[in-house]
PDB file of C-alpha atoms in Angstrom:
ATOM      1  CA  MET I 908       0.116  -0.009   0.083  1.00 76.00           C
ATOM      2  CA  GLU I 909       1.593   3.189  -0.905  1.00 79.00           C
ATOM      3  CA  GLU I 910       2.281   6.111   1.920  1.00 90.00           C
ATOM      4  CA  THR I 911       1.560   9.679   1.474  1.00 90.00           C
ATOM      5  CA  ALA I 912       4.377  11.389   3.659  1.00 91.00           C
ATOM      6  CA  ILE I 913       2.971  14.343   5.263  1.00 93.00           C
ATOM      7  CA  ALA I 914       4.898  17.318   7.436  1.00 91.00           C
ATOM      8  CA  GLY I 915       3.277  18.546  11.071  1.00 93.00           C
ATOM      9  CA  ARG I 916       2.252  17.622  14.310  1.00 96.00           C
ATOM     10  CA  ARG I 917      -1.163  18.526  14.557  1.00 98.00           C
ATOM     11  CA  PHE I 918      -4.077  17.549  12.494  1.00 98.00           C
ATOM     12  CA  GLY I 919      -7.600  18.186  12.426  1.00 98.00           C
ATOM     13  CA  LEU I 920      -9.962  15.307  12.195  1.00 98.00           C
ATOM     14  CA  THR I 921     -13.320  14.831  10.790  1.00 98.00           C
ATOM     15  CA  ALA I 922     -15.675  12.657   8.861  1.00 97.00           C
ATOM     16  CA  ASP I 923     -19.450  12.366   7.784  1.00 97.00           C
ATOM     17  CA  THR I 924     -19.989  15.913   7.461  1.00 96.00           C
ATOM     18  CA  HIS I 925     -22.913  15.854   4.648  1.00 94.00           C
ATOM     19  CA  ASP I 926     -21.668  19.396   3.523  1.00 93.00           C
ATOM     20  CA  ASN I 927     -25.052  18.923   1.207  1.00 91.00           C
ATOM     21  CA  GLN I 928     -27.287  18.414   3.860  1.00 93.00           C
ATOM     22  CA  THR I 929     -26.204  21.177   6.460  1.00 93.00           C
ATOM     23  CA  ASP I 930     -25.320  25.159   6.475  1.00 95.00           C
ATOM     24  CA  TRP I 931     -21.724  23.999   5.341  1.00 95.00           C
ATOM     25  CA  PRO I 932     -20.012  27.321   6.187  1.00 96.00           C
ATOM     26  CA  LYS I 933     -21.272  27.418   9.523  1.00 96.00           C
ATOM     27  CA  VAL I 934     -20.112  23.741  10.000  1.00 97.00           C
ATOM     28  CA  ALA I 935     -16.931  24.588   8.480  1.00 97.00           C
ATOM     29  CA  ALA I 936     -15.829  27.697  10.752  1.00 97.00           C
ATOM     30  CA  ALA I 937     -16.851  25.572  13.850  1.00 97.00           C
ATOM     31  CA  LEU I 938     -14.585  22.874  12.868  1.00 97.00           C
ATOM     32  CA  THR I 939     -11.649  25.689  12.181  1.00 97.00           C
ATOM     33  CA  ALA I 940     -12.433  27.409  15.759  1.00 97.00           C
ATOM     34  CA  ALA I 941     -12.122  23.716  17.363  1.00 97.00           C
ATOM     35  CA  TRP I 942      -9.177  22.787  15.981  1.00 98.00           C
ATOM     36  CA  GLY I 943      -7.224  25.768  16.281  1.00 97.00           C
ATOM     37  CA  PRO I 944      -3.906  25.824  14.255  1.00 97.00           C
ATOM     38  CA  VAL I 945      -3.662  22.489  12.330  1.00 98.00           C
ATOM     39  CA  GLU I 946      -0.711  21.395   9.593  1.00 97.00           C
ATOM     40  CA  GLY I 947      -3.438  18.832   7.924  1.00 97.00           C
ATOM     41  CA  VAL I 948      -6.817  18.057   7.592  1.00 98.00           C
ATOM     42  CA  LEU I 949      -7.903  14.347   7.632  1.00 98.00           C
ATOM     43  CA  HIS I 950     -11.513  13.605   6.637  1.00 98.00           C
ATOM     44  CA  CYS I 951     -12.900  10.197   6.823  1.00 97.00           C
ATOM     45  CA  GLY I 952     -15.729  10.272   4.071  1.00 96.00           C
ATOM     46  CA  ASP I 953     -19.288  11.063   3.758  1.00 96.00           C
ATOM     47  CA  ILE I 954     -18.024  14.745   2.227  1.00 94.00           C
ATOM     48  CA  THR I 955     -20.281  14.965  -0.877  1.00 89.00           C
ATOM     49  CA  SER I 956     -18.511  17.873  -2.569  1.00 91.00           C
ATOM     50  CA  ILE I 957     -15.492  18.924  -3.498  1.00 92.00           C
ATOM     51  CA  ALA I 958     -16.577  22.217  -2.162  1.00 92.00           C
ATOM     52  CA  ALA I 959     -16.154  21.267   1.362  1.00 94.00           C
ATOM     53  CA  LEU I 960     -12.491  19.936   0.790  1.00 95.00           C
ATOM     54  CA  ASP I 961     -12.061  23.075  -0.990  1.00 96.00           C
ATOM     55  CA  THR I 962     -13.236  24.941   2.282  1.00 96.00           C
ATOM     56  CA  LEU I 963     -11.113  22.783   4.516  1.00 97.00           C
ATOM     57  CA  GLY I 964      -7.855  22.965   2.315  1.00 97.00           C
ATOM     58  CA  GLU I 965      -8.066  26.672   3.029  1.00 96.00           C
ATOM     59  CA  VAL I 966      -7.230  25.964   6.696  1.00 96.00           C
ATOM     60  CA  ALA I 967      -4.586  23.351   5.897  1.00 97.00           C
ATOM     61  CA  PRO I 968      -3.866  20.549   3.287  1.00 97.00           C
ATOM     62  CA  VAL I 969      -6.582  17.913   3.369  1.00 97.00           C
ATOM     63  CA  TYR I 970      -6.083  14.324   2.955  1.00 97.00           C
ATOM     64  CA  ALA I 971      -9.526  12.104   2.555  1.00 97.00           C
ATOM     65  CA  THR I 972     -10.953   9.050   1.915  1.00 97.00           C
ATOM     66  CA  ARG I 973     -14.073   8.304   0.015  1.00 96.00           C
ATOM     67  CA  SER I 974     -17.563   6.707   1.018  1.00 95.00           C
ATOM     68  CA  VAL I 975     -19.777   5.434  -1.840  1.00 93.00           C
ATOM     69  CA  ASN I 976     -21.796   8.969  -2.007  1.00 89.00           C
ATOM     70  CA  ASP I 977     -18.536  11.018  -2.459  1.00 95.00           C
ATOM     71  CA  PRO I 978     -17.353  12.469  -5.389  1.00 95.00           C
ATOM     72  CA  PRO I 979     -14.983  10.533  -7.610  1.00 95.00           C
ATOM     73  CA  ALA I 980     -11.375  10.224  -6.156  1.00 95.00           C
ATOM     74  CA  ALA I 981      -8.600  12.861  -6.749  1.00 93.00           C
ATOM     75  CA  PRO I 982      -5.586  12.104  -5.387  1.00 92.00           C
ATOM     76  CA  PRO I 983      -3.620  13.103  -3.185  1.00 91.00           C
ATOM     77  CA  ARG I 984      -6.387  15.084  -1.775  1.00 94.00           C
ATOM     78  CA  LEU I 985      -9.588  12.729  -2.256  1.00 96.00           C
ATOM     79  CA  ALA I 986      -8.535   8.681  -2.368  1.00 95.00           C
ATOM     80  CA  ASP I 987     -10.374   5.782  -2.494  1.00 95.00           C
ATOM     81  CA  GLY I 988      -9.550   4.054   1.112  1.00 90.00           C
ATOM     82  CA  PRO I 989      -8.341   2.503   2.968  1.00 96.00           C
ATOM     83  CA  ARG I 990      -4.768   4.864   2.970  1.00 97.00           C
ATOM     84  CA  VAL I 991      -1.557   5.002   5.059  1.00 97.00           C
ATOM     85  CA  LEU I 992      -0.086   8.608   5.902  1.00 97.00           C
ATOM     86  CA  ASN I 993       3.270   8.578   7.231  1.00 97.00           C
ATOM     87  CA  LEU I 994       2.856  11.550   9.942  1.00 96.00           C
ATOM     88  CA  GLY I 995       6.071  12.650  11.639  1.00 92.00           C
ATOM     89  CA  GLY I 996       7.692   8.851  10.982  1.00 93.00           C
ATOM     90  CA  LEU I 997       4.225   7.189  12.026  1.00 97.00           C
ATOM     91  CA  ARG I 998       1.951   4.909  10.081  1.00 98.00           C
ATOM     92  CA  VAL I 999      -1.395   6.416  10.077  1.00 98.00           C
ATOM     93  CA  GLY I1000      -4.291   4.321   8.475  1.00 98.00           C
ATOM     94  CA  LEU I1001      -7.204   6.574   7.113  1.00 98.00           C
ATOM     95  CA  THR I1002     -10.279   4.308   5.975  1.00 98.00           C
ATOM     96  CA  PHE I1003     -14.184   5.489   5.687  1.00 97.00           C
ATOM     97  CA  ALA I1004     -15.798   2.990   7.975  1.00 95.00           C
ATOM     98  CA  LEU I1005     -14.103   0.393   9.844  1.00 96.00           C
ATOM     99  CA  ALA I1006     -15.428  -3.170  11.068  1.00 92.00           C
ATOM    100  CA  GLN I1007     -15.747  -3.888  14.296  1.00 88.00           C
ATOM    101  CA  GLU I1008     -13.693  -6.694  14.129  1.00 85.00           C
ATOM    102  CA  ALA I1009     -10.694  -4.714  12.307  1.00 90.00           C
ATOM    103  CA  MET I1010     -10.619  -2.691  15.499  1.00 95.00           C
ATOM    104  CA  SER I1011      -7.667  -4.534  16.700  1.00 96.00           C
ATOM    105  CA  ALA I1012      -3.715  -4.118  16.081  1.00 97.00           C
ATOM    106  CA  ALA I1013      -4.339  -7.343  13.850  1.00 97.00           C
ATOM    107  CA  GLY I1014      -6.996  -6.095  12.154  1.00 96.00           C
ATOM    108  CA  ALA I1015      -5.448  -2.666  11.416  1.00 97.00           C
ATOM    109  CA  ALA I1016      -2.469  -4.074  10.187  1.00 97.00           C
ATOM    110  CA  ALA I1017      -4.111  -6.573   7.742  1.00 96.00           C
ATOM    111  CA  LEU I1018      -6.486  -3.531   6.702  1.00 96.00           C
ATOM    112  CA  PHE I1019      -3.212  -1.126   5.844  1.00 97.00           C
ATOM    113  CA  GLY I1020      -0.722  -3.557   4.729  1.00 96.00           C
ATOM    114  CA  GLY I1021       1.380  -3.518   8.068  1.00 97.00           C
ATOM    115  CA  PRO I1022       1.073  -2.043  11.598  1.00 97.00           C
ATOM    116  CA  VAL I1023       0.279   1.164  11.932  1.00 98.00           C
ATOM    117  CA  ALA I1024       0.580   3.614  15.201  1.00 98.00           C
ATOM    118  CA  ALA I1025      -3.221   5.038  14.751  1.00 98.00           C
ATOM    119  CA  CYS I1026      -5.840   4.425  12.938  1.00 98.00           C
ATOM    120  CA  VAL I1027      -8.518   7.348  11.997  1.00 98.00           C
ATOM    121  CA  PHE I1028     -11.995   6.173  10.791  1.00 98.00           C
ATOM    122  CA  GLY I1029     -15.669   7.449  10.523  1.00 97.00           C
ATOM    123  CA  GLY I1030     -18.914   6.310   8.892  1.00 96.00           C
ATOM    124  CA  THR I1031     -20.835   6.306  12.621  1.00 96.00           C
ATOM    125  CA  HIS I1032     -21.606   9.578  13.294  1.00 96.00           C
ATOM    126  CA  ALA I1033     -20.189   8.546  16.558  1.00 96.00           C
ATOM    127  CA  ALA I1034     -17.314   9.656  18.511  1.00 98.00           C
ATOM    128  CA  VAL I1035     -14.665   6.876  19.383  1.00 97.00           C
ATOM    129  CA  LEU I1036     -10.698   7.399  20.830  1.00 98.00           C
ATOM    130  CA  ARG I1037      -9.510   4.210  22.411  1.00 97.00           C
ATOM    131  CA  GLU I1038      -6.166   2.244  21.987  1.00 97.00           C
ATOM    132  CA  GLU I1039      -6.242  -1.388  21.375  1.00 96.00           C
ATOM    133  CA  GLY I1040      -2.950  -3.752  21.147  1.00 96.00           C
ATOM    134  CA  GLY I1041      -0.664  -0.579  21.001  1.00 97.00           C
ATOM    135  CA  VAL I1042      -2.862   1.574  18.200  1.00 98.00           C
ATOM    136  CA  LEU I1043      -4.744   4.391  18.617  1.00 98.00           C
ATOM    137  CA  PHE I1044      -8.097   4.093  17.018  1.00 98.00           C
ATOM    138  CA  VAL I1045     -10.148   7.526  16.541  1.00 98.00           C
ATOM    139  CA  ASN I1046     -13.483   8.230  15.054  1.00 98.00           C
ATOM    140  CA  PRO I1047     -13.718  11.869  15.246  1.00 98.00           C
ATOM    141  CA  GLY I1048     -17.908  11.644  15.068  1.00 98.00           C
ATOM    142  CA  SER I1049     -19.627  14.127  12.881  1.00 97.00           C
ATOM    143  CA  PRO I1050     -19.919  17.870  13.252  1.00 97.00           C
ATOM    144  CA  SER I1051     -23.422  18.435  11.364  1.00 95.00           C
ATOM    145  CA  LEU I1052     -25.451  15.424  11.481  1.00 91.00           C
ATOM    146  CA  ALA I1053     -25.459  13.750  15.350  1.00 93.00           C
ATOM    147  CA  LYS I1054     -26.691  13.675  18.288  1.00 93.00           C
ATOM    148  CA  THR I1055     -23.376  14.879  19.996  1.00 96.00           C
ATOM    149  CA  ARG I1056     -21.561  16.533  17.278  1.00 97.00           C
ATOM    150  CA  THR I1057     -18.045  16.056  17.808  1.00 98.00           C
ATOM    151  CA  ALA I1058     -14.428  16.493  15.816  1.00 98.00           C
ATOM    152  CA  ALA I1059     -10.832  15.252  16.797  1.00 98.00           C
ATOM    153  CA  VAL I1060      -7.518  16.638  16.795  1.00 98.00           C
ATOM    154  CA  LEU I1061      -4.270  14.402  16.356  1.00 98.00           C
ATOM    155  CA  THR I1062      -0.898  14.899  17.399  1.00 98.00           C
ATOM    156  CA  ILE I1063       2.005  13.707  16.828  1.00 97.00           C
ATOM    157  CA  GLU I1064       5.144  13.806  19.347  1.00 95.00           C
ATOM    158  CA  GLY I1065       7.871  12.310  20.616  1.00 94.00           C
ATOM    159  CA  GLY I1066       7.206   9.145  18.313  1.00 94.00           C
ATOM    160  CA  ARG I1067       3.787   8.510  19.501  1.00 96.00           C
ATOM    161  CA  ALA I1068      -0.002   9.484  18.344  1.00 98.00           C
ATOM    162  CA  MET I1069      -2.414  11.248  20.596  1.00 98.00           C
ATOM    163  CA  ALA I1070      -5.937  12.352  20.119  1.00 98.00           C
ATOM    164  CA  GLU I1071      -8.733  14.427  21.686  1.00 98.00           C
ATOM    165  CA  ILE I1072     -12.004  14.442  20.759  1.00 98.00           C
ATOM    166  CA  LEU I1073     -13.523  17.831  20.635  1.00 98.00           C
ATOM    167  CA  PRO I1074     -17.261  19.271  21.404  1.00 97.00           C
ATOM    168  CA  MET I1075     -18.746  21.033  18.419  1.00 95.00           C
ATOM    169  CA  PRO I1076     -21.497  23.964  19.069  1.00 91.00           C
TER     170      PRO I1076
END
């Protein structure tokens, strides 16, 4: 599996934005405010329009995976998943949805063609932050179409991946 190397240590995470069903400018502004300064944006699908990626691209470079309802792939910004990003020397897997049986170190390694430090996924509209077998699993939830709206930040520091789930207004 091809790896994309990305410089930086702080990354905004989002998924399930469904920009065609929301007040996207308002949601994008809330994401930007919640994240603070970031060097990249990782989006886990259910984007629905290139305009959403354009808006997020004004914050930082965007690396996204597609769901079946998203625009056609346009790498490196929007790719069919799963995909592997090299963030600060750590392999981070990015995918739209993650089967429950893949939420283990072995399952993530099988999905991403080798071990990863973190697995970022979406598809459920519900935030998840947990570690299994030394792998950090992060679902940022949805900033728009969820009872509890959330996003997340992934920080790479000291050879380790850490994340925080952020509440959205």
